[in-house]
């Protein structure tokens, strides 16, 4: 099964890339845009175990490596 | 004073820091590869600048989990001083050896130029070669040097005198303009609880030879040698 991990900067943490994207969208003429935040998406193929064990495994991966809890949040989605 | 310099794939300032250490101590540092699981006997461990593992995932994230870091942590816990410069600072935060994190510079650009630093405390084995309040000129070369931590952590760092350096003007004043990358409270370098681990974004090792335009960084290496000898 496939796990998708969305990693995003915590609210309140400055996201200069998101800001730059917002500015670029505005300069292209898009209106009605509030704050833009950029994150990353990591897809992981899980080849053994059931959904519960897969979720637990990916949760551990997030804590140990995939996200930095000082500045980032993560959300896990199992397909 | 015998130093060990850890090299990760993508480190690129190890020769600079080795030259600065040799100039101060008269001894060549030992070079340790990231896959090694043992460190030679050393009075100081250095994590040099560069782009370990290509800065994949987050700067310093991969290096923080490489085999040698277990040993670096164990030595640090025994009180062996650890100095992380630039990418080395990023590795130390990712490894949980220093609080906070380094974000992208607020300008989003890679910044490579001389900046001024104010010595916030000379009461450490790393900064004892300087006077508190002294301003020095040292280069930075980074894209992600914007130090951040939650307000409680920042208060604690300041309250415990664990801010080693702040970005400042040439006169040593804290100005927004002098804060080159937008770091929280202009922080350029911090210490751990025992003041034996220092992480800093600027490169003192690159201003230790008059031929390269300055020697303001020599005080750091001379101070370390005098403290550890």
Short mmCIF file of C-alpha atoms in Angstrom, two decimals:
data_model
loop_
_atom_site.label_atom_id
_atom_site.label_comp_id
_atom_site.label_asym_id
_atom_site.label_seq_id
_atom_site.Cartn_x
_atom_site.Cartn_y
_atom_site.Cartn_z
CA UNK A 1 0.00 0.00 0.00
CA UNK A 2 1.06 3.57 -0.48
CA UNK A 3 1.53 6.09 2.29
CA UNK A 4 1.53 9.80 1.59
CA UNK A 5 3.17 12.09 4.09
CA UNK A 6 2.40 15.78 3.84
CA UNK A 7 5.00 17.88 5.63
CA UNK A 8 4.25 21.54 6.17
CA UNK A 9 5.75 24.38 8.16
CA UNK A 10 3.92 25.06 11.41
CA UNK A 11 1.70 28.09 11.40
CA UNK A 12 3.66 31.03 12.71
CA UNK A 13 6.91 29.75 11.19
CA UNK A 14 8.02 32.15 8.48
CA UNK A 15 7.72 30.58 5.03
CA UNK A 16 9.67 32.82 2.62
CA UNK A 17 9.13 30.38 -0.26
CA UNK A 18 5.37 30.48 0.23
CA UNK A 19 5.57 34.25 0.36
CA UNK A 20 7.55 34.38 -2.88
CA UNK A 21 5.00 32.10 -4.58
CA UNK A 22 2.19 34.38 -3.36
CA UNK A 23 4.00 37.42 -4.76
CA UNK A 24 4.55 35.64 -8.09
CA UNK A 25 0.84 34.71 -8.31
CA UNK A 26 -0.14 38.31 -7.58
CA UNK A 27 2.25 39.58 -10.26
CA UNK A 28 0.61 37.17 -12.73
CA UNK A 29 -2.66 38.93 -12.07
CA UNK A 30 -4.35 36.39 -9.77
CA UNK A 31 -6.46 38.21 -7.23
CA UNK A 32 -8.16 37.21 -4.01
CA UNK A 33 -5.16 35.27 -2.69
CA UNK A 34 -4.43 35.14 1.01
CA UNK A 35 -1.39 33.57 2.59
CA UNK A 36 0.46 30.92 0.54
CA UNK A 37 2.37 28.15 2.32
CA UNK A 38 4.62 25.60 0.67
CA UNK A 39 5.15 22.10 1.99
CA UNK A 40 6.36 18.76 0.67
CA UNK A 41 4.79 15.46 -0.21
CA UNK A 42 6.62 12.19 0.39
CA UNK A 43 5.19 8.95 -1.03
CA UNK A 44 6.28 5.68 0.54
CA UNK A 45 5.42 2.22 -0.72
CA UNK A 46 4.77 -0.03 2.28
CA UNK A 47 5.29 -3.65 1.30
CA UNK A 48 4.33 -5.57 4.41
CA UNK A 49 1.91 -5.57 7.33
CA UNK A 50 -1.67 -4.34 7.70
CA UNK A 51 -2.92 -0.75 7.70
CA UNK A 52 -2.52 -0.28 11.43
CA UNK A 53 1.09 -1.42 11.42
CA UNK A 54 1.79 0.64 8.28
CA UNK A 55 0.42 3.75 9.94
CA UNK A 56 2.47 3.12 13.07
CA UNK A 57 5.59 2.60 10.96
CA UNK A 58 5.10 5.78 8.95
CA UNK A 59 4.33 7.70 12.13
CA UNK A 60 7.70 6.57 13.52
CA UNK A 61 9.40 7.60 10.25
CA UNK A 62 7.90 11.08 10.55
CA UNK A 63 9.10 11.48 14.10
CA UNK A 64 12.61 10.18 13.42
CA UNK A 65 13.38 11.72 10.05
CA UNK A 66 10.68 12.97 7.70
CA UNK A 67 9.57 16.00 9.70
CA UNK A 68 11.41 18.33 12.06
CA UNK A 69 9.02 18.80 14.99
CA UNK A 70 10.59 22.17 15.82
CA UNK A 71 9.29 23.77 12.64
CA UNK A 72 7.09 21.26 10.82
CA UNK A 73 3.77 19.42 11.07
CA UNK A 74 2.97 16.23 9.22
CA UNK A 75 -0.14 14.39 8.11
CA UNK A 76 -0.24 10.76 6.99
CA UNK A 77 -2.61 9.40 4.38
CA UNK A 78 -2.85 5.68 3.54
CA UNK A 79 -4.11 4.60 0.14
CA UNK B 1 44.96 20.11 21.44
CA UNK B 2 43.94 17.31 19.09
CA UNK B 3 40.80 17.84 17.02
CA UNK B 4 38.72 15.41 14.96
CA UNK B 5 36.91 16.79 11.91
CA UNK B 6 33.93 14.76 10.68
CA UNK B 7 33.36 14.65 6.93
CA UNK B 8 30.02 13.88 5.32
CA UNK B 9 29.49 13.45 1.58
CA UNK B 10 29.04 17.08 0.55
CA UNK B 11 31.12 18.70 3.30
CA UNK B 12 33.35 21.32 1.69
CA UNK B 13 34.92 23.49 4.38
CA UNK B 14 36.86 20.78 6.16
CA UNK B 15 40.21 21.88 4.72
CA UNK B 16 39.58 25.46 5.80
CA UNK B 17 38.78 24.45 9.36
CA UNK B 18 41.72 22.02 9.46
CA UNK B 19 44.06 24.84 8.38
CA UNK B 20 42.65 27.16 11.05
CA UNK B 21 42.96 24.46 13.73
CA UNK B 22 46.52 23.66 12.68
CA UNK B 23 47.46 27.34 12.75
CA UNK B 24 46.17 27.62 16.31
CA UNK B 25 47.28 24.28 17.74
CA UNK B 26 50.24 23.25 15.60
CA UNK B 27 48.61 19.84 15.11
CA UNK B 28 46.85 18.35 12.13
CA UNK B 29 43.28 17.33 13.04
CA UNK B 30 42.18 13.74 12.50
CA UNK B 31 39.73 13.32 9.63
CA UNK B 32 36.75 11.02 10.29
CA UNK B 33 34.42 9.72 7.58
CA UNK B 34 30.68 9.74 8.27
CA UNK B 35 30.38 5.96 7.88
CA UNK B 36 32.94 5.35 10.60
CA UNK B 37 31.47 4.24 13.87
CA UNK B 38 34.40 5.20 16.05
CA UNK B 39 36.09 8.51 16.75
CA UNK B 40 39.79 8.71 17.54
CA UNK B 41 40.72 10.24 20.90
CA UNK B 42 40.05 13.97 20.51
CA UNK B 43 39.86 17.11 22.65
CA UNK B 44 37.49 18.74 20.18
CA UNK B 45 35.08 17.44 17.53
CA UNK B 46 34.28 19.66 14.55
CA UNK B 47 31.38 19.36 12.11
CA UNK B 48 32.45 21.53 9.16
CA UNK B 49 30.48 23.56 6.64
CA UNK B 50 29.20 22.33 3.32
CA UNK B 51 26.09 20.65 1.95
CA UNK B 52 26.05 17.23 3.58
CA UNK B 53 23.99 14.77 1.51
CA UNK B 54 23.12 17.62 -0.85
CA UNK B 55 20.86 19.18 1.81
CA UNK B 56 18.27 16.54 0.85
CA UNK B 57 15.01 16.56 2.85
CA UNK B 58 16.25 19.34 5.17
CA UNK B 59 19.74 20.78 5.67
CA UNK B 60 21.59 18.49 8.05
CA UNK B 61 18.75 15.95 8.38
CA UNK B 62 20.52 13.04 6.69
CA UNK B 63 23.89 13.77 8.28
CA UNK B 64 22.27 13.89 11.72
CA UNK B 65 21.37 10.21 11.28
CA UNK B 66 24.67 8.99 9.85
CA UNK B 67 26.56 6.32 11.84
CA UNK B 68 29.29 8.61 13.21
CA UNK B 69 26.76 10.96 14.83
CA UNK B 70 25.91 8.36 17.46
CA UNK B 71 29.53 8.48 18.56
CA UNK B 72 29.64 12.29 18.35
CA UNK B 73 26.59 12.45 20.65
CA UNK B 74 28.13 9.97 23.09
CA UNK B 75 31.37 11.97 23.27
CA UNK B 76 29.47 15.23 23.68
CA UNK B 77 27.57 13.69 26.59
CA UNK B 78 30.91 12.89 28.21
CA UNK B 79 31.81 16.57 27.87
CA UNK B 80 34.01 16.55 24.77
CA UNK B 81 33.50 19.96 23.10
CA UNK B 82 31.76 19.96 19.72
CA UNK B 83 31.92 22.85 17.25
CA UNK B 84 29.46 22.93 14.34
CA UNK B 85 30.01 25.58 11.70
CA UNK B 86 27.33 26.47 9.11
CA UNK B 87 26.13 23.06 7.85
CA UNK B 88 27.62 21.66 11.06
CA UNK B 89 25.24 23.89 13.05
CA UNK B 90 22.33 22.60 10.96
CA UNK B 91 23.42 19.02 11.69
CA UNK B 92 23.61 19.74 15.44
CA UNK B 93 20.04 21.10 15.52
CA UNK B 94 18.73 18.18 13.43
CA UNK B 95 20.52 15.76 15.76
CA UNK B 96 18.82 17.37 18.74
CA UNK B 97 22.14 18.47 20.25
CA UNK B 98 21.15 22.13 20.03
CA UNK B 99 17.62 23.60 20.21
CA UNK B 100 15.80 25.33 17.35
CA UNK B 101 16.18 25.05 13.59
CA UNK B 102 17.65 26.90 10.63
CA UNK B 103 15.12 28.09 8.06
CA UNK B 104 15.59 29.60 4.60
CA UNK B 105 17.03 33.12 4.72
CA UNK B 106 14.24 35.68 4.81
CA UNK B 107 15.41 37.06 1.44
CA UNK B 108 15.25 33.52 -0.01
CA UNK B 109 18.69 34.10 -1.51
CA UNK B 110 21.99 32.40 -0.81
CA UNK B 111 24.11 34.95 1.04
CA UNK B 112 27.88 34.88 0.66
CA UNK B 113 29.57 37.93 2.13
CA UNK B 114 31.25 39.37 5.21
CA UNK B 115 29.00 40.21 8.15
CA UNK B 116 29.64 41.52 11.64
CA UNK B 117 29.13 39.47 14.77
CA UNK B 118 28.90 40.64 18.34
CA UNK B 119 30.45 38.36 20.95
CA UNK B 120 27.60 37.91 23.44
CA UNK B 121 29.66 36.06 26.00
CA UNK B 122 33.36 35.41 26.38
CA UNK B 123 32.58 32.93 29.17
CA UNK B 124 32.86 29.81 27.01
CA UNK B 125 35.75 27.68 25.90
CA UNK B 126 34.98 28.75 22.33
CA UNK B 127 34.81 32.53 22.82
CA UNK B 128 37.38 33.10 25.58
CA UNK B 129 39.74 34.58 22.98
CA UNK B 130 37.37 37.54 22.58
CA UNK B 131 35.86 40.23 24.81
CA UNK B 132 32.13 40.26 25.52
CA UNK B 133 30.56 42.96 23.34
CA UNK B 134 33.40 42.91 20.81
CA UNK B 135 32.38 43.08 17.13
CA UNK B 136 34.24 40.93 14.62
CA UNK B 137 34.02 40.63 10.83
CA UNK B 138 33.44 37.11 9.52
CA UNK B 139 31.95 35.77 6.28
CA UNK B 140 28.70 33.85 5.93
CA UNK B 141 27.85 31.51 3.04
CA UNK B 142 24.43 29.93 3.41
CA UNK B 143 20.91 29.71 2.07
CA UNK B 144 19.35 28.41 5.27
CA UNK B 145 20.76 30.27 8.24
CA UNK B 146 17.63 31.92 9.58
CA UNK B 147 17.64 30.70 13.17
CA UNK B 148 14.27 30.00 14.71
CA UNK B 149 12.96 28.54 17.96
CA UNK B 150 9.82 29.04 20.02
CA UNK B 151 9.79 32.15 22.25
CA UNK B 152 10.28 30.09 25.45
CA UNK B 153 13.42 28.48 24.01
CA UNK B 154 14.76 31.87 22.88
CA UNK B 155 14.10 33.32 26.35
CA UNK B 156 15.85 30.38 27.95
CA UNK B 157 18.89 30.70 25.64
CA UNK B 158 19.16 34.40 26.46
CA UNK B 159 18.49 33.93 30.17
CA UNK B 160 21.14 31.26 30.51
CA UNK B 161 23.72 33.22 28.51
CA UNK B 162 23.73 30.62 25.77
CA UNK B 163 23.66 33.02 22.83
CA UNK B 164 27.30 33.12 21.74
CA UNK B 165 27.07 35.44 18.73
CA UNK B 166 24.56 37.86 17.22
CA UNK B 167 24.61 39.53 13.81
CA UNK B 168 25.27 43.25 14.22
CA UNK B 169 26.42 46.40 12.46
CA UNK B 170 30.14 47.20 12.02
CA UNK B 171 29.85 49.21 15.24
CA UNK B 172 28.44 46.24 17.14
CA UNK B 173 24.86 47.50 17.24
CA UNK B 174 21.90 45.17 16.75
CA UNK B 175 20.07 46.47 13.69
CA UNK B 176 17.56 44.85 11.38
CA UNK B 177 19.89 45.61 8.48
CA UNK B 178 22.78 43.87 10.24
CA UNK B 179 20.65 40.75 10.77
CA UNK B 180 21.77 39.24 7.49
CA UNK B 181 19.34 36.30 7.23
CA UNK B 182 16.46 37.34 9.47
CA UNK B 183 17.38 35.13 12.44
CA UNK B 184 15.24 35.31 15.56
CA UNK B 185 16.73 37.93 17.88
CA UNK B 186 19.70 38.22 15.46
CA UNK B 187 21.12 34.93 16.77
CA UNK B 188 24.16 33.68 14.85
CA UNK B 189 25.46 31.06 17.28
CA UNK B 190 24.24 29.18 20.35
CA UNK B 191 25.53 26.88 23.08
CA UNK B 192 24.06 23.78 24.69
CA UNK B 193 23.22 23.58 28.42
CA UNK B 194 26.76 22.62 29.40
CA UNK B 195 28.31 25.26 27.08
CA UNK B 196 30.44 22.57 25.47
CA UNK B 197 28.57 22.40 22.15
CA UNK B 198 28.60 25.48 19.92
CA UNK B 199 26.73 25.87 16.64
CA UNK B 200 27.26 28.95 14.48
CA UNK B 201 26.34 29.88 10.91
CA UNK B 202 29.28 32.23 10.06
CA UNK B 203 32.71 30.93 9.05
CA UNK B 204 35.47 32.02 11.45
CA UNK B 205 37.82 29.50 9.79
CA UNK B 206 37.81 31.62 6.64
CA UNK B 207 39.26 34.68 8.35
CA UNK B 208 42.36 33.23 9.95
CA UNK B 209 44.89 34.23 7.29
CA UNK B 210 45.73 37.89 6.47
CA UNK B 211 46.03 36.85 2.80
CA UNK B 212 42.31 36.09 2.80
CA UNK B 213 41.31 39.52 4.03
CA UNK B 214 41.12 39.26 7.79
CA UNK B 215 42.05 37.40 10.94
CA UNK B 216 39.03 38.08 13.14
CA UNK B 217 38.21 34.37 13.23
CA UNK B 218 41.56 33.37 14.69
CA UNK B 219 40.42 34.36 18.18
CA UNK B 220 37.95 31.48 18.20
CA UNK B 221 40.57 28.84 17.41
CA UNK B 222 43.22 30.41 19.67
CA UNK B 223 40.64 30.57 22.46
CA UNK B 224 39.71 26.90 22.04
CA UNK B 225 43.36 25.86 22.09
CA UNK B 226 44.15 27.93 25.19
CA UNK B 227 41.03 26.58 26.95
CA UNK B 228 41.75 22.94 26.13
CA UNK B 229 45.49 22.81 26.59
#
